[in-house]
Short mmCIF file of N, CA and C in Angstrom, two decimals:
data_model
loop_
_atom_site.label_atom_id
_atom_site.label_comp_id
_atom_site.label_asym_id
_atom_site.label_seq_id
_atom_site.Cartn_x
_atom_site.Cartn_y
_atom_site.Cartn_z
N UNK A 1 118.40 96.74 103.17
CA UNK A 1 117.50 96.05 102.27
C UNK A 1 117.87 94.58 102.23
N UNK A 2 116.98 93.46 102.50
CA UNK A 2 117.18 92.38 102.21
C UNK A 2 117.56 91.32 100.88
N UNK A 3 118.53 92.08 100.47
CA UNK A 3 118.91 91.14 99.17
C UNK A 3 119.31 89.94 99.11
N UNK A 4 119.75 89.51 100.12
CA UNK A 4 119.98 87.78 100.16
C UNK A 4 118.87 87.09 99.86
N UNK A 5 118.04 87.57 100.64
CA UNK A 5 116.32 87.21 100.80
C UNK A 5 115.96 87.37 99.06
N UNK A 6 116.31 88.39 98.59
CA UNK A 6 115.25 88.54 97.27
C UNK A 6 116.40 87.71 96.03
N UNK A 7 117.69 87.34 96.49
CA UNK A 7 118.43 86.36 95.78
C UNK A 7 118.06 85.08 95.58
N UNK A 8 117.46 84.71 97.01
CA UNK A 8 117.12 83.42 96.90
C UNK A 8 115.95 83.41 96.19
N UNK A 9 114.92 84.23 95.97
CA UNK A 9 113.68 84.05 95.68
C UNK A 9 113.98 84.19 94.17
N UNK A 10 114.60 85.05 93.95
CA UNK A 10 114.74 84.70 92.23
C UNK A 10 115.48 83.84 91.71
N UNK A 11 116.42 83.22 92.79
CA UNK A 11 117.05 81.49 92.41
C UNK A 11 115.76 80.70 92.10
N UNK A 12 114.65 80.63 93.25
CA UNK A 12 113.78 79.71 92.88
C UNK A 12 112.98 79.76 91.80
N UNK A 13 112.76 81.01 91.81
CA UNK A 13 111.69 80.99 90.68
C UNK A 13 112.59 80.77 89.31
N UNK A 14 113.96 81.33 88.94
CA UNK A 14 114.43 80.71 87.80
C UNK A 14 113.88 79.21 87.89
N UNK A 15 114.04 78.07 88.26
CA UNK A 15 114.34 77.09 88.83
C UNK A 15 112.74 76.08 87.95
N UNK A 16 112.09 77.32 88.33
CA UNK A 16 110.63 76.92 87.26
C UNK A 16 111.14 76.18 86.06
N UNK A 17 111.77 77.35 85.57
CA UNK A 17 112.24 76.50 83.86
C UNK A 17 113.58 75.87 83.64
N UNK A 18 114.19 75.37 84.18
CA UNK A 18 115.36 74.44 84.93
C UNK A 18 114.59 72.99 84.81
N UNK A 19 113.54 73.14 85.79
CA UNK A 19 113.80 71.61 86.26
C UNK A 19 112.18 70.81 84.83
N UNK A 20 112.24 69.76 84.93
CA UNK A 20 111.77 69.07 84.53
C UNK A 20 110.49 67.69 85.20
N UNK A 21 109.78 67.40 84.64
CA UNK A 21 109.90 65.58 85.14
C UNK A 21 108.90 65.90 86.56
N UNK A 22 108.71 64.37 87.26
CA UNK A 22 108.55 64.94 88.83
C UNK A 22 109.36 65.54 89.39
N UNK A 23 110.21 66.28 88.91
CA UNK A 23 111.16 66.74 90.38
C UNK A 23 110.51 68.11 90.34
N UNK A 24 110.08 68.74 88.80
CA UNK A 24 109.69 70.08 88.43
C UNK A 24 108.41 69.78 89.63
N UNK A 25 107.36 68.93 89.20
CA UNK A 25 105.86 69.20 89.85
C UNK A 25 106.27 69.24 91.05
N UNK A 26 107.18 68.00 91.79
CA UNK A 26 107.07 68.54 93.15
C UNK A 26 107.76 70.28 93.50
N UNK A 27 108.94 70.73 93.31
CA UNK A 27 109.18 71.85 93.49
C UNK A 27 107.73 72.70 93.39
N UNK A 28 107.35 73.01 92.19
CA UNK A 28 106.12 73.62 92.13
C UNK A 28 104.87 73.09 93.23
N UNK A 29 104.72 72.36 93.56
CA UNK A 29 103.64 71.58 94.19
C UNK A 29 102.09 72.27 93.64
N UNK A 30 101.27 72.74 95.11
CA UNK A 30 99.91 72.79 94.15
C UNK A 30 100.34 74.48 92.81
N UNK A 31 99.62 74.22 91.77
CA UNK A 31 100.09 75.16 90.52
C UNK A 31 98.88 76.17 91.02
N UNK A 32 99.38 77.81 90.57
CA UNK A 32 98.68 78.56 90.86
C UNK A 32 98.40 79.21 91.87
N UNK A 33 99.34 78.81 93.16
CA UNK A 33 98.63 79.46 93.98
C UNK A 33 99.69 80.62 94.71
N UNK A 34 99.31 81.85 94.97
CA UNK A 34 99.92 83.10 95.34
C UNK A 34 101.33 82.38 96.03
N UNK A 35 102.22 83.13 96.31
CA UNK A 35 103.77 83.13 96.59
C UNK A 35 104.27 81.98 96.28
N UNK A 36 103.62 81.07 94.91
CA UNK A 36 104.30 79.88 94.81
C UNK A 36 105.37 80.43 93.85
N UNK A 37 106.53 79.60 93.39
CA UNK A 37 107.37 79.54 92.47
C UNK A 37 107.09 80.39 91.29
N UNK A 38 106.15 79.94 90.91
CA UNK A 38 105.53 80.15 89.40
C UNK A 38 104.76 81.67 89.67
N UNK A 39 104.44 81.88 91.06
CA UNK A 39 103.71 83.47 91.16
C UNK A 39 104.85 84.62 91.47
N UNK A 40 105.87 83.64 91.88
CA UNK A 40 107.54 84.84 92.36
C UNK A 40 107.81 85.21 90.75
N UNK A 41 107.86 83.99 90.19
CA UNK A 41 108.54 83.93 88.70
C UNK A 41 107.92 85.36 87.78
N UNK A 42 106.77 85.18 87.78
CA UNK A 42 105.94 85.98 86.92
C UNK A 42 106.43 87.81 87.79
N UNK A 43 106.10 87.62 89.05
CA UNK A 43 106.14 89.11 89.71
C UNK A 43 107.39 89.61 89.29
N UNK A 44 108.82 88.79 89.32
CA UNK A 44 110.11 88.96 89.22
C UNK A 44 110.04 89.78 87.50
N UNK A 45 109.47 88.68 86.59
CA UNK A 45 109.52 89.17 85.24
C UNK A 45 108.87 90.19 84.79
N UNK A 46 107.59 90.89 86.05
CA UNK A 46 106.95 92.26 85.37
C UNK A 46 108.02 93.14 86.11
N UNK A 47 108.59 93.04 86.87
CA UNK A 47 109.19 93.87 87.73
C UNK A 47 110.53 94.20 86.81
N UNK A 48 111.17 93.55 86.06
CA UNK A 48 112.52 93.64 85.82
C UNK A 48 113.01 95.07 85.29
N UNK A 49 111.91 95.97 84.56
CA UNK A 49 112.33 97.15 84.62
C UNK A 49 112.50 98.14 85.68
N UNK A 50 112.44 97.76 86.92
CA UNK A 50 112.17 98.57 88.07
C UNK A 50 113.62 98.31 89.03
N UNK A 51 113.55 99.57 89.61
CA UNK A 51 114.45 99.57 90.74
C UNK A 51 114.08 98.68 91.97
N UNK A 52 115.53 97.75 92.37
CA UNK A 52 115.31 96.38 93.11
C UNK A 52 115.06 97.28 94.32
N UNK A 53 114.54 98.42 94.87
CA UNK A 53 113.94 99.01 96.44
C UNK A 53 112.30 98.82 96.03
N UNK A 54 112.08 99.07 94.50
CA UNK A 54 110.72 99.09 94.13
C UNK A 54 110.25 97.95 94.22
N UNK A 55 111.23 96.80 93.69
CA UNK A 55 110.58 95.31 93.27
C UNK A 55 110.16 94.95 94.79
N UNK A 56 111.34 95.38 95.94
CA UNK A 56 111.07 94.83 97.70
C UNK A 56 109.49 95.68 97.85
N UNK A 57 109.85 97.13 97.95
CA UNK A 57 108.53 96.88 98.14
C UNK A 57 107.37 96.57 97.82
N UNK A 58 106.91 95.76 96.51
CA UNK A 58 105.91 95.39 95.79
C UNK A 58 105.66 94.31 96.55
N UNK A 59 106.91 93.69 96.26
CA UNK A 59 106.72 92.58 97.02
C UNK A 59 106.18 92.49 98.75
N UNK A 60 106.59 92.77 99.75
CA UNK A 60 106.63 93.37 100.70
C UNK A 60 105.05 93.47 100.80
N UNK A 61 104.46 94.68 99.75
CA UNK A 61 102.72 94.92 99.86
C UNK A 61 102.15 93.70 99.75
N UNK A 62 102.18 93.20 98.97
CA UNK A 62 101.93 91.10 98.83
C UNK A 62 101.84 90.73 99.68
N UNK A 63 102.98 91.01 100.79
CA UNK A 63 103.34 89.96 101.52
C UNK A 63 102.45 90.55 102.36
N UNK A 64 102.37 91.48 103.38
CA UNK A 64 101.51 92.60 103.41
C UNK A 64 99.90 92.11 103.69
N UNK A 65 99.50 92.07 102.59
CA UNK A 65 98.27 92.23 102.06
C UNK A 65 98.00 91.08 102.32
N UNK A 66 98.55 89.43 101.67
CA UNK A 66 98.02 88.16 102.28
C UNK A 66 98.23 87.54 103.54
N UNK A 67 99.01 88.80 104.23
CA UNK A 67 98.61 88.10 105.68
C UNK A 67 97.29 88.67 106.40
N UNK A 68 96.82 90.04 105.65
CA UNK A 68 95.78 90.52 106.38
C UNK A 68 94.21 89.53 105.56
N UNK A 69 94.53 89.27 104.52
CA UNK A 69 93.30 88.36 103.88
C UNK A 69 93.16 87.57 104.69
N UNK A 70 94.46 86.55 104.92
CA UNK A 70 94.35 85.28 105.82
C UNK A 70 94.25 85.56 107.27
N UNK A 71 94.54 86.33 107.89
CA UNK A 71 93.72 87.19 109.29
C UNK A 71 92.04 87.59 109.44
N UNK A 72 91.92 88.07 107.95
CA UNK A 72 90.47 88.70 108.43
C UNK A 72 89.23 86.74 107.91
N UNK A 73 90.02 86.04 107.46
CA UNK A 73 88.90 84.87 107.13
C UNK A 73 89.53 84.15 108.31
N UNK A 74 90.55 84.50 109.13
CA UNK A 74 90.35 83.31 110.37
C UNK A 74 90.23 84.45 111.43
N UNK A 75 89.10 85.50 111.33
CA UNK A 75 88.61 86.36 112.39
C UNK A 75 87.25 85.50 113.39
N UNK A 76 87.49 85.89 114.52
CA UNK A 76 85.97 85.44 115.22
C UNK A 76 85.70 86.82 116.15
N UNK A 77 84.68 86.54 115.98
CA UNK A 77 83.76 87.65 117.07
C UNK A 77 83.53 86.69 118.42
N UNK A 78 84.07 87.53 119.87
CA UNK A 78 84.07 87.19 121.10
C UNK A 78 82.83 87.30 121.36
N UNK A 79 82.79 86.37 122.39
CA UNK A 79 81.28 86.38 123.20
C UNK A 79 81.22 87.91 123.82
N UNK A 80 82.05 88.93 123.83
CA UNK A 80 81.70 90.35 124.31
C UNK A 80 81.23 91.01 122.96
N UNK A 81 81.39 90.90 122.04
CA UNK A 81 81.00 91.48 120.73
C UNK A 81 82.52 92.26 120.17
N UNK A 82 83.17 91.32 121.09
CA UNK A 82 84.81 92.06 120.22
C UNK A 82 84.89 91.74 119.00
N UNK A 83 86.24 91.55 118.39
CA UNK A 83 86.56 91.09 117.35
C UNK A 83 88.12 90.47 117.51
N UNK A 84 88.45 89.32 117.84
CA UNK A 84 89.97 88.50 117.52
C UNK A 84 89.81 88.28 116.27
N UNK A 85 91.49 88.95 115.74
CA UNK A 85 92.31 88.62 115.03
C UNK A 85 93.87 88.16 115.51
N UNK A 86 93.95 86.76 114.43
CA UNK A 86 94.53 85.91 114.71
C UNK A 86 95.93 87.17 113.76
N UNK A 87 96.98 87.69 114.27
CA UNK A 87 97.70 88.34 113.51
C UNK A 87 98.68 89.15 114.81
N UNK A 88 99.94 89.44 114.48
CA UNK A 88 100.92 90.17 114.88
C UNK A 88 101.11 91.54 114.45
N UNK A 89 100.57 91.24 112.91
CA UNK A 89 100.88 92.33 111.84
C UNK A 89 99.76 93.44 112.23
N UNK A 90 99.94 94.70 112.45
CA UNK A 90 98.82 95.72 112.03
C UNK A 90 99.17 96.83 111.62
N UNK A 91 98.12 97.62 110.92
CA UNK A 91 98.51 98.33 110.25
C UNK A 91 97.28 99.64 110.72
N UNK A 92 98.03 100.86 110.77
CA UNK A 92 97.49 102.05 110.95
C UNK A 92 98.00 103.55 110.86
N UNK A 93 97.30 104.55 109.92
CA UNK A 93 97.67 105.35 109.36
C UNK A 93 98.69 105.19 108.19
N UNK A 94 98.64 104.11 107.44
CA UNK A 94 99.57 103.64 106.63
C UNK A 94 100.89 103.15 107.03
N UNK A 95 100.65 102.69 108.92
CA UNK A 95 102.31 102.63 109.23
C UNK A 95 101.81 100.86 109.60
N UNK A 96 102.87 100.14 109.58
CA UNK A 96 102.92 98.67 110.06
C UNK A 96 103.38 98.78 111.70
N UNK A 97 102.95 98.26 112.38
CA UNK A 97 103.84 97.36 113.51
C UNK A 97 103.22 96.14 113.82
N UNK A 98 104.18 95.58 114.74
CA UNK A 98 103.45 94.12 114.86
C UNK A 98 103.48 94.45 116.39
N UNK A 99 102.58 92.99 117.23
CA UNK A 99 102.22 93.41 118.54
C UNK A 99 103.45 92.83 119.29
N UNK A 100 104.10 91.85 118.98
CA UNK A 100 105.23 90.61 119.89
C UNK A 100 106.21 90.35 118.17
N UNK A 101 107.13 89.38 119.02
CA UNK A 101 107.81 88.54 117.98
C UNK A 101 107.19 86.99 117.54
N UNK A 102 107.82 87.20 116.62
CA UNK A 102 107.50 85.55 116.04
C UNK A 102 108.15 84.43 117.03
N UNK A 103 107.88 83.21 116.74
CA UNK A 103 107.99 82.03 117.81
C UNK A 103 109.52 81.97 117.34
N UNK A 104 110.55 81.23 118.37
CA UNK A 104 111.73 80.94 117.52
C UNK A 104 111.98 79.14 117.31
N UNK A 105 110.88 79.15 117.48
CA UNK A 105 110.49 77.65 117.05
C UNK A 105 110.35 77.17 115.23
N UNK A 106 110.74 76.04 114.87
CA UNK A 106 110.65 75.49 113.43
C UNK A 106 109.51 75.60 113.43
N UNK A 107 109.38 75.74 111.84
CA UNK A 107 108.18 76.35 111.07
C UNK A 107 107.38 74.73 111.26
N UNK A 108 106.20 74.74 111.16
CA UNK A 108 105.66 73.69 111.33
C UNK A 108 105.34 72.59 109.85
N UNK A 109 105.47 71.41 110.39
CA UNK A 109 105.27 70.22 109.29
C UNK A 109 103.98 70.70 108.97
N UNK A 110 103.91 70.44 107.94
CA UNK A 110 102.62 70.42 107.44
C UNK A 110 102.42 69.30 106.37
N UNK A 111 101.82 67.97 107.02
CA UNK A 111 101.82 66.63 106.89
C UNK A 111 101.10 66.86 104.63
N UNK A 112 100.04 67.66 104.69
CA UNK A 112 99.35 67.31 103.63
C UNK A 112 100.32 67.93 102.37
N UNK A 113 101.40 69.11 102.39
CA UNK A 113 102.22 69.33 101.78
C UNK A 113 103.31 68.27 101.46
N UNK A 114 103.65 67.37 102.70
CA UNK A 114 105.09 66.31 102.47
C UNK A 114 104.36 64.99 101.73
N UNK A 115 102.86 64.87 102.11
CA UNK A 115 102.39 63.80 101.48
C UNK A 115 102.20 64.24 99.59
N UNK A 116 102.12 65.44 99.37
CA UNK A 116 102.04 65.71 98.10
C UNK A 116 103.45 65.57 97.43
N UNK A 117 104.41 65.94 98.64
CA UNK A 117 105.82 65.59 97.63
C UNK A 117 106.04 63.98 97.67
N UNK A 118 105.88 63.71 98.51
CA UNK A 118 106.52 62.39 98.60
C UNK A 118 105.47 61.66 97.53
N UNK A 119 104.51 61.91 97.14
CA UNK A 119 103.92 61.34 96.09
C UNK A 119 104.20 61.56 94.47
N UNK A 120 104.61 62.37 94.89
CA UNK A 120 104.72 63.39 93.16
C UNK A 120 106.08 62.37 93.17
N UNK A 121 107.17 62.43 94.08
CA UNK A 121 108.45 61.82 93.86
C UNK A 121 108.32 59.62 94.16
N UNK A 122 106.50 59.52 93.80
CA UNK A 122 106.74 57.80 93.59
C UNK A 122 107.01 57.12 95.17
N UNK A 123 106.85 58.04 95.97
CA UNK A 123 107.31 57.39 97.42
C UNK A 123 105.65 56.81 98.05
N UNK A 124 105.26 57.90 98.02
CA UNK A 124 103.80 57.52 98.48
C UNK A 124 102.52 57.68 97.40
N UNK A 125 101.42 56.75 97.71
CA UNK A 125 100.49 56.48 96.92
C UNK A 125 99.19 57.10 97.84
N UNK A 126 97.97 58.07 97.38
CA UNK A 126 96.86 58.41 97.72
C UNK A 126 95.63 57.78 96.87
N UNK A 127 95.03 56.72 97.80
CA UNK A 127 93.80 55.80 97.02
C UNK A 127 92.87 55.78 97.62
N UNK A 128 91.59 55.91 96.95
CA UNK A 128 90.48 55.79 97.97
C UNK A 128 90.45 56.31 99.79
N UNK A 129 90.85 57.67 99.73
CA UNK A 129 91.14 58.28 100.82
C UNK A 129 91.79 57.99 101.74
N UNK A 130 92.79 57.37 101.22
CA UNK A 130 93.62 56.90 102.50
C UNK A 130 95.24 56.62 101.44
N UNK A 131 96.28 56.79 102.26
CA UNK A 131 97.74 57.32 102.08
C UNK A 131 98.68 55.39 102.16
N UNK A 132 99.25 55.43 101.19
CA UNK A 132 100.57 53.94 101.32
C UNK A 132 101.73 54.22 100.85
N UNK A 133 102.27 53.53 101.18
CA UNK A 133 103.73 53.61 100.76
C UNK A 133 104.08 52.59 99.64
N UNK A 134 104.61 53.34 98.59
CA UNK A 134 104.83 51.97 97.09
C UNK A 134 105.63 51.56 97.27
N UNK A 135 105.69 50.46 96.60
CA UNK A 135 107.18 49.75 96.48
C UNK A 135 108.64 50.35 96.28
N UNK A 136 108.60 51.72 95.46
CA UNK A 136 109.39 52.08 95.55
C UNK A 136 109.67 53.02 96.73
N UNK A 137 108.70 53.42 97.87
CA UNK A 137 108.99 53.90 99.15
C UNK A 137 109.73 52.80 99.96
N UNK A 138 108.97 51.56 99.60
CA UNK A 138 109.53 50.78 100.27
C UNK A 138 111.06 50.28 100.56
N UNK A 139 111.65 50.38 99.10
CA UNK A 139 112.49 50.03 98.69
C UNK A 139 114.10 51.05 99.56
N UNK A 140 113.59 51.97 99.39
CA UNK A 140 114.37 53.21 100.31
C UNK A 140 114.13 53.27 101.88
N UNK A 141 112.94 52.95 102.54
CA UNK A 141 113.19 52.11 103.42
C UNK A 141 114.07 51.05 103.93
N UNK A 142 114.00 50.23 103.10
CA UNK A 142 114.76 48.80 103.41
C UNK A 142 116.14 48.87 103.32
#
């Protein structure tokens, strides 16, 4: 059972009511949305009467379940009348396997997430659709 894994996740989500200020918003970044901080936090706190094999696999179905949401809305139908899905994960007769392994490549930047921290933390400014660096980015620069 992966308990390191489910250690860290309930480090973070404590971490909700810890931090404060911008440092809180950026940690949290956008509010509300599934496996953020604030959605571990809450799952962790209905769960606490349960056996930690129960809480993995709840979790686990989650995890589970929003990769097949986000598979079936980035589905296309082939010019043969197939159906691609963009996914490793499948599932049949209630059993999982996946088709290959994952890349062993770094997880990818994802520019519109670092521009939300670096803003929340006063580094960067978003105006009239377009991205700068404030003075106080600047300043850490120099």
């Amino acid at each position: 059972m992966p308990v390191a894994e489910l250690r860290v996740l309930a480090a973070s989500a404590r971490r909700v009511d810890e931090l404060t200020g911008r440092v809180r918003d950026a940690f949290l970044g956008q509010r509300g949305v599934e496996l953020g901080p604030e959605w571990v936090q809450r799952r962790l706190d209905e769960a606490r009467p349960m056996k930690l094999r129960d809480v993995a696999r709840r979790l686990t179905y989650d995890l589970v379940a929003r990769s097949q949401r986000i598979a079936l809305a980035k589905a296309r139908r082939r010019a043969d009348a197939t159906l691609w899905l963009p996914t490793r994960l499948h599932e049949r007769g209630g059993l999982l396997y996946r088709t290959s392994q994952e890349g062993r490549g770094d997880v990818g930047l994802r520019l519109d997430q670092l521009g939300t921290v670096l803003a929340t933390c006063g580094v960067l400014r978003y105006h009239d659709q377009h991205w700068s660096v404030t003075s106080s980015g600047r300043a850490l620069v120099d």
